[in-house]
Amino acid sequence: MMSFCFLSGDTMPSTNEVTIDTDQAWAWLLDTQQGIRSDVTITLDTHGSWHSPDSVTSAAQELLTCLLPLMRHSSWVVAQLGQSLDGRIATESGHSHYINGVESLVHLHRLRALADAVVIGAGTASADNPQLTVRHVTGKHPTRVVIDPRGRVPADLALFTTPTAPTLHLTGPEATVAQTTAEHCVLPLDINGQFRPADVIALLANRGLTRVLVEGGGVTVSQFIEANAVDRLHLLVAPLLIGSGRPGLQMTPIDTLESALRPTMRSFRCGDDTLFDVVLSGRTA
């Protein structure tokens, strides 16, 4: 069910003409996360709810309500996927620009700005050649992390040739990689030739990167969810039917619905898309 109420915030009658909009709300979120005193008149109570003596626009209220759970914790893992109504993240040929709308892209860049590190798999890196930087909102670039067990990601990608943000290239012990601007890190592989998500998170935590965004693709996000390594999933669903193509989540098949995950969730309007904020652990509830 779509929620248009604001679950964590309230507004009180304004005694002046100040109105807090989304830009100011976003500035307050960034300042709050960084422990900086903000000029925006929003406060947090002991229960983690926000309050303001000024008027707050509906869009700003929804922004605060959506992202506030991430402000209350110094470490978290959030996964993000954008897909069609029928669960596709790309066509059969791999075309995915753009399934989701501009507002969803802005939301993704907000998640990047709140994260210390953004993680993608080798397939996404090779197919999309992404920058993984913060461009549609204000905020710092996260450390970019490429999970590449076999060392198959091309060395000429933007992630490995641009100094805009630091990049970690994670490979298995047997992989050989070309010298790039990225820092090469080696992790052990499991019996399936993959990294254990817990090892990736531990490596990042040892570097002080405790807020982690797993941005894709579907295989990588699915592996992290199945390993119980994800606290929240932000699933952005666009109002279109592709009919075929690459699926988003690809979990191990189950025999009966008793084995299905039944997480709690909230939903928000994101332009024409719908954002499902899915709680997968109690750490950021």
Short mmCIF file of C-alpha atoms in Angstrom, two decimals, residues 27-252:
data_model
loop_
_atom_site.label_atom_id
_atom_site.label_comp_id
_atom_site.label_asym_id
_atom_site.label_seq_id
_atom_site.Cartn_x
_atom_site.Cartn_y
_atom_site.Cartn_z
CA ALA A 27 21.49 19.67 3.80
CA TRP A 28 20.27 18.86 7.32
CA LEU A 29 20.58 15.11 6.67
CA LEU A 30 24.16 15.49 5.46
CA ASP A 31 25.11 17.73 8.40
CA THR A 32 23.48 15.37 10.89
CA GLN A 33 25.33 12.35 9.53
CA GLN A 34 28.65 14.19 9.69
CA GLY A 35 28.00 15.51 13.19
CA ILE A 36 27.93 19.12 11.99
CA ARG A 37 25.64 21.68 13.59
CA SER A 38 23.04 22.62 10.99
CA ASP A 39 21.36 25.97 10.45
CA VAL A 40 18.17 24.18 9.38
CA THR A 41 15.59 24.16 12.20
CA ILE A 42 15.08 20.40 12.47
CA THR A 43 15.82 18.40 15.60
CA LEU A 44 15.82 14.73 16.57
CA ASP A 45 14.17 13.44 19.72
CA THR A 46 15.31 10.47 21.82
CA HIS A 47 13.11 8.13 19.76
CA GLY A 48 14.82 9.11 16.52
CA SER A 49 11.89 11.12 15.17
CA TRP A 50 12.38 14.53 13.60
CA HIS A 51 10.59 17.75 14.57
CA SER A 52 10.56 21.31 13.28
CA PRO A 53 8.86 24.52 14.47
CA ASP A 54 8.75 25.65 10.84
CA SER A 55 6.69 24.56 7.90
CA VAL A 56 8.12 21.61 5.99
CA THR A 57 7.03 20.89 2.44
CA SER A 58 5.45 17.52 1.72
CA ALA A 59 8.41 16.47 -0.43
CA ALA A 60 10.87 17.42 2.32
CA GLN A 61 8.83 15.51 4.90
CA GLU A 62 8.91 12.40 2.73
CA LEU A 63 12.67 12.77 2.17
CA LEU A 64 13.33 13.03 5.91
CA THR A 65 11.06 10.10 6.71
CA CYS A 66 12.61 7.90 4.05
CA LEU A 67 16.28 8.48 4.87
CA LEU A 68 16.19 9.15 8.60
CA PRO A 69 16.72 5.47 9.57
CA LEU A 70 20.18 5.69 7.97
CA MET A 71 21.07 8.74 10.06
CA ARG A 72 20.66 6.90 13.35
CA HIS A 73 23.41 4.37 12.70
CA SER A 74 27.13 4.63 12.00
CA SER A 75 27.25 1.34 10.10
CA TRP A 76 24.83 -0.24 7.66
CA VAL A 77 24.57 -2.10 4.37
CA VAL A 78 21.88 -0.88 1.97
CA ALA A 79 21.26 -2.56 -1.37
CA GLN A 80 19.59 -0.72 -4.25
CA LEU A 81 17.91 -2.00 -7.41
CA GLY A 82 15.86 -0.26 -10.10
CA GLN A 83 13.47 -2.47 -12.04
CA SER A 84 10.28 -2.68 -14.08
CA LEU A 85 6.91 -3.84 -12.77
CA ASP A 86 7.71 -7.36 -13.94
CA GLY A 87 11.02 -7.44 -12.11
CA ARG A 88 13.44 -6.76 -14.99
CA ILE A 89 16.56 -4.64 -14.60
CA ALA A 90 17.53 -4.77 -18.29
CA THR A 91 16.38 -6.15 -21.64
CA GLU A 92 17.76 -9.39 -23.06
CA SER A 93 20.50 -7.37 -24.78
CA GLY A 94 21.44 -5.66 -21.51
CA HIS A 95 19.89 -2.27 -22.30
CA SER A 96 18.79 -0.57 -19.08
CA HIS A 97 18.98 3.21 -19.69
CA TYR A 98 16.65 4.28 -18.34
CA ILE A 99 14.16 1.99 -16.66
CA ASN A 100 13.64 4.36 -13.76
CA GLY A 101 12.95 8.09 -13.86
CA VAL A 102 15.00 11.13 -12.92
CA GLU A 103 13.68 11.20 -9.35
CA SER A 104 14.91 7.64 -8.80
CA LEU A 105 18.33 8.62 -10.12
CA VAL A 106 18.43 11.51 -7.65
CA HIS A 107 17.52 9.09 -4.87
CA LEU A 108 20.37 6.79 -5.90
CA HIS A 109 22.83 9.67 -5.77
CA ARG A 110 21.57 10.57 -2.31
CA LEU A 111 22.31 7.03 -1.18
CA ARG A 112 25.80 7.32 -2.66
CA ALA A 113 26.35 10.58 -0.79
CA LEU A 114 25.32 8.97 2.50
CA ALA A 115 27.53 5.92 1.94
CA ASP A 116 31.23 5.54 2.68
CA ALA A 117 31.58 2.94 -0.08
CA VAL A 118 29.52 1.88 -3.10
CA VAL A 119 29.89 -1.72 -4.31
CA ILE A 120 29.19 -3.18 -7.74
CA GLY A 121 29.90 -6.53 -9.38
CA ALA A 122 32.12 -7.26 -12.34
CA GLY A 123 29.18 -7.62 -14.75
CA THR A 124 27.75 -4.21 -13.91
CA ALA A 125 31.17 -2.57 -14.09
CA SER A 126 31.89 -4.07 -17.52
CA ALA A 127 28.44 -3.47 -19.02
CA ASP A 128 27.72 0.04 -17.71
CA ASN A 129 31.17 1.60 -17.20
CA PRO A 130 29.71 3.70 -14.36
CA GLN A 131 31.33 6.61 -12.54
CA LEU A 132 29.71 5.84 -9.15
CA THR A 133 30.09 9.47 -8.10
CA VAL A 134 27.64 11.98 -6.59
CA ARG A 135 26.47 14.39 -9.27
CA HIS A 136 22.71 14.97 -8.96
CA VAL A 137 22.84 16.20 -5.35
CA THR A 138 25.40 17.80 -3.07
CA GLY A 139 27.59 15.43 -1.08
CA LYS A 140 30.92 13.62 -1.02
CA HIS A 141 31.86 10.85 -3.41
CA PRO A 142 32.03 7.41 -1.79
CA THR A 143 34.92 5.01 -2.24
CA ARG A 144 34.15 2.90 -5.30
CA VAL A 145 34.44 -0.88 -4.92
CA VAL A 146 34.49 -3.37 -7.79
CA ILE A 147 33.93 -7.04 -6.89
CA ASP A 148 35.86 -8.95 -9.55
CA PRO A 149 36.77 -12.49 -8.36
CA ARG A 150 38.44 -13.57 -11.62
CA GLY A 151 39.94 -10.22 -12.59
CA ARG A 152 37.90 -9.94 -15.78
CA VAL A 153 36.90 -6.26 -15.60
CA PRO A 154 38.65 -4.19 -18.34
CA ALA A 155 41.40 -1.92 -17.07
CA ASP A 156 40.28 1.06 -19.18
CA LEU A 157 36.98 1.65 -17.34
CA ALA A 158 36.33 5.07 -15.83
CA LEU A 159 36.50 3.53 -12.37
CA PHE A 160 40.13 2.60 -12.97
CA THR A 161 41.27 5.65 -14.91
CA THR A 162 39.65 8.65 -13.20
CA PRO A 163 40.91 10.09 -9.89
CA THR A 164 37.53 11.61 -8.98
CA ALA A 165 37.13 9.17 -6.08
CA PRO A 166 39.26 6.34 -4.69
CA THR A 167 38.58 2.88 -6.11
CA LEU A 168 39.19 -0.57 -4.64
CA HIS A 169 39.50 -3.48 -7.08
CA LEU A 170 38.75 -6.73 -5.26
CA THR A 171 39.93 -9.95 -6.89
CA GLY A 172 40.63 -13.53 -5.91
CA PRO A 173 44.18 -14.79 -5.19
CA GLU A 174 44.71 -16.23 -8.67
CA ALA A 175 43.60 -13.18 -10.66
CA THR A 176 46.10 -11.08 -12.58
CA VAL A 177 45.20 -7.43 -13.10
CA ALA A 178 46.79 -4.55 -14.97
CA GLN A 179 48.15 -1.59 -13.05
CA THR A 180 45.53 1.16 -12.77
CA THR A 181 44.66 4.06 -10.47
CA ALA A 182 42.59 1.61 -8.38
CA GLU A 183 43.99 -0.10 -5.29
CA HIS A 184 44.14 -3.85 -5.80
CA CYS A 185 42.84 -5.92 -2.86
CA VAL A 186 42.83 -9.72 -2.66
CA LEU A 187 40.19 -11.76 -0.86
CA PRO A 188 39.70 -15.54 -0.63
CA LEU A 189 37.02 -17.21 -2.74
CA ASP A 190 34.41 -19.72 -1.60
CA ILE A 191 33.81 -23.11 -3.24
CA ASN A 192 31.71 -21.37 -5.91
CA GLY A 193 34.52 -19.01 -6.84
CA GLN A 194 32.80 -16.02 -5.25
CA PHE A 195 33.59 -13.65 -2.40
CA ARG A 196 31.80 -14.10 0.89
CA PRO A 197 29.86 -10.83 1.41
CA ALA A 198 30.93 -10.80 5.06
CA ASP A 199 34.58 -10.70 3.94
CA VAL A 200 33.89 -7.74 1.66
CA ILE A 201 32.11 -5.85 4.45
CA ALA A 202 34.91 -6.65 6.93
CA LEU A 203 37.59 -5.42 4.50
CA LEU A 204 35.73 -2.14 4.08
CA ALA A 205 35.08 -1.76 7.82
CA ASN A 206 38.80 -2.19 8.50
CA ARG A 207 39.32 0.88 6.31
CA GLY A 208 36.70 2.87 8.19
CA LEU A 209 34.10 2.39 5.44
CA THR A 210 31.16 1.28 7.56
CA ARG A 211 28.23 2.64 5.56
CA VAL A 212 28.01 0.49 2.44
CA LEU A 213 25.75 0.80 -0.60
CA VAL A 214 25.50 -2.34 -2.76
CA GLU A 215 24.37 -0.82 -6.03
CA GLY A 216 24.27 -3.81 -8.33
CA GLY A 217 23.77 -5.67 -10.34
CA GLY A 218 21.06 -8.14 -9.52
CA VAL A 219 23.40 -11.07 -8.96
CA THR A 220 25.59 -9.13 -6.53
CA VAL A 221 22.61 -7.74 -4.61
CA SER A 222 21.06 -11.21 -4.44
CA GLN A 223 24.28 -12.74 -3.10
CA PHE A 224 24.49 -10.13 -0.34
CA ILE A 225 20.83 -10.62 0.62
CA GLU A 226 21.13 -14.40 0.71
CA ALA A 227 24.18 -14.07 2.94
CA ASN A 228 22.08 -11.99 5.40
CA ALA A 229 24.51 -9.13 4.83
CA VAL A 230 21.95 -6.43 3.88
CA ASP A 231 20.11 -4.27 6.40
CA ARG A 232 17.74 -2.54 3.97
CA LEU A 233 16.84 -2.92 0.30
CA HIS A 234 15.72 0.16 -1.63
CA LEU A 235 13.77 -1.27 -4.55
CA LEU A 236 12.71 1.31 -7.13
CA VAL A 237 9.91 0.03 -9.37
CA ALA A 238 9.11 1.81 -12.62
CA PRO A 239 5.63 1.73 -14.22
CA LEU A 240 6.56 -0.27 -17.31
CA LEU A 241 6.43 -3.88 -18.45
CA ILE A 242 9.45 -5.19 -20.33
CA GLY A 243 8.12 -8.73 -20.73
CA SER A 244 11.52 -10.40 -20.88
CA GLY A 245 15.10 -9.65 -20.00
CA ARG A 246 17.39 -9.83 -17.04
CA PRO A 247 15.72 -10.34 -13.65
CA GLY A 248 16.51 -8.26 -10.61
CA LEU A 249 16.72 -10.49 -7.56
CA GLN A 250 17.82 -14.05 -8.33
CA MET A 251 17.57 -16.01 -5.12
CA THR A 252 17.98 -19.73 -4.49
#
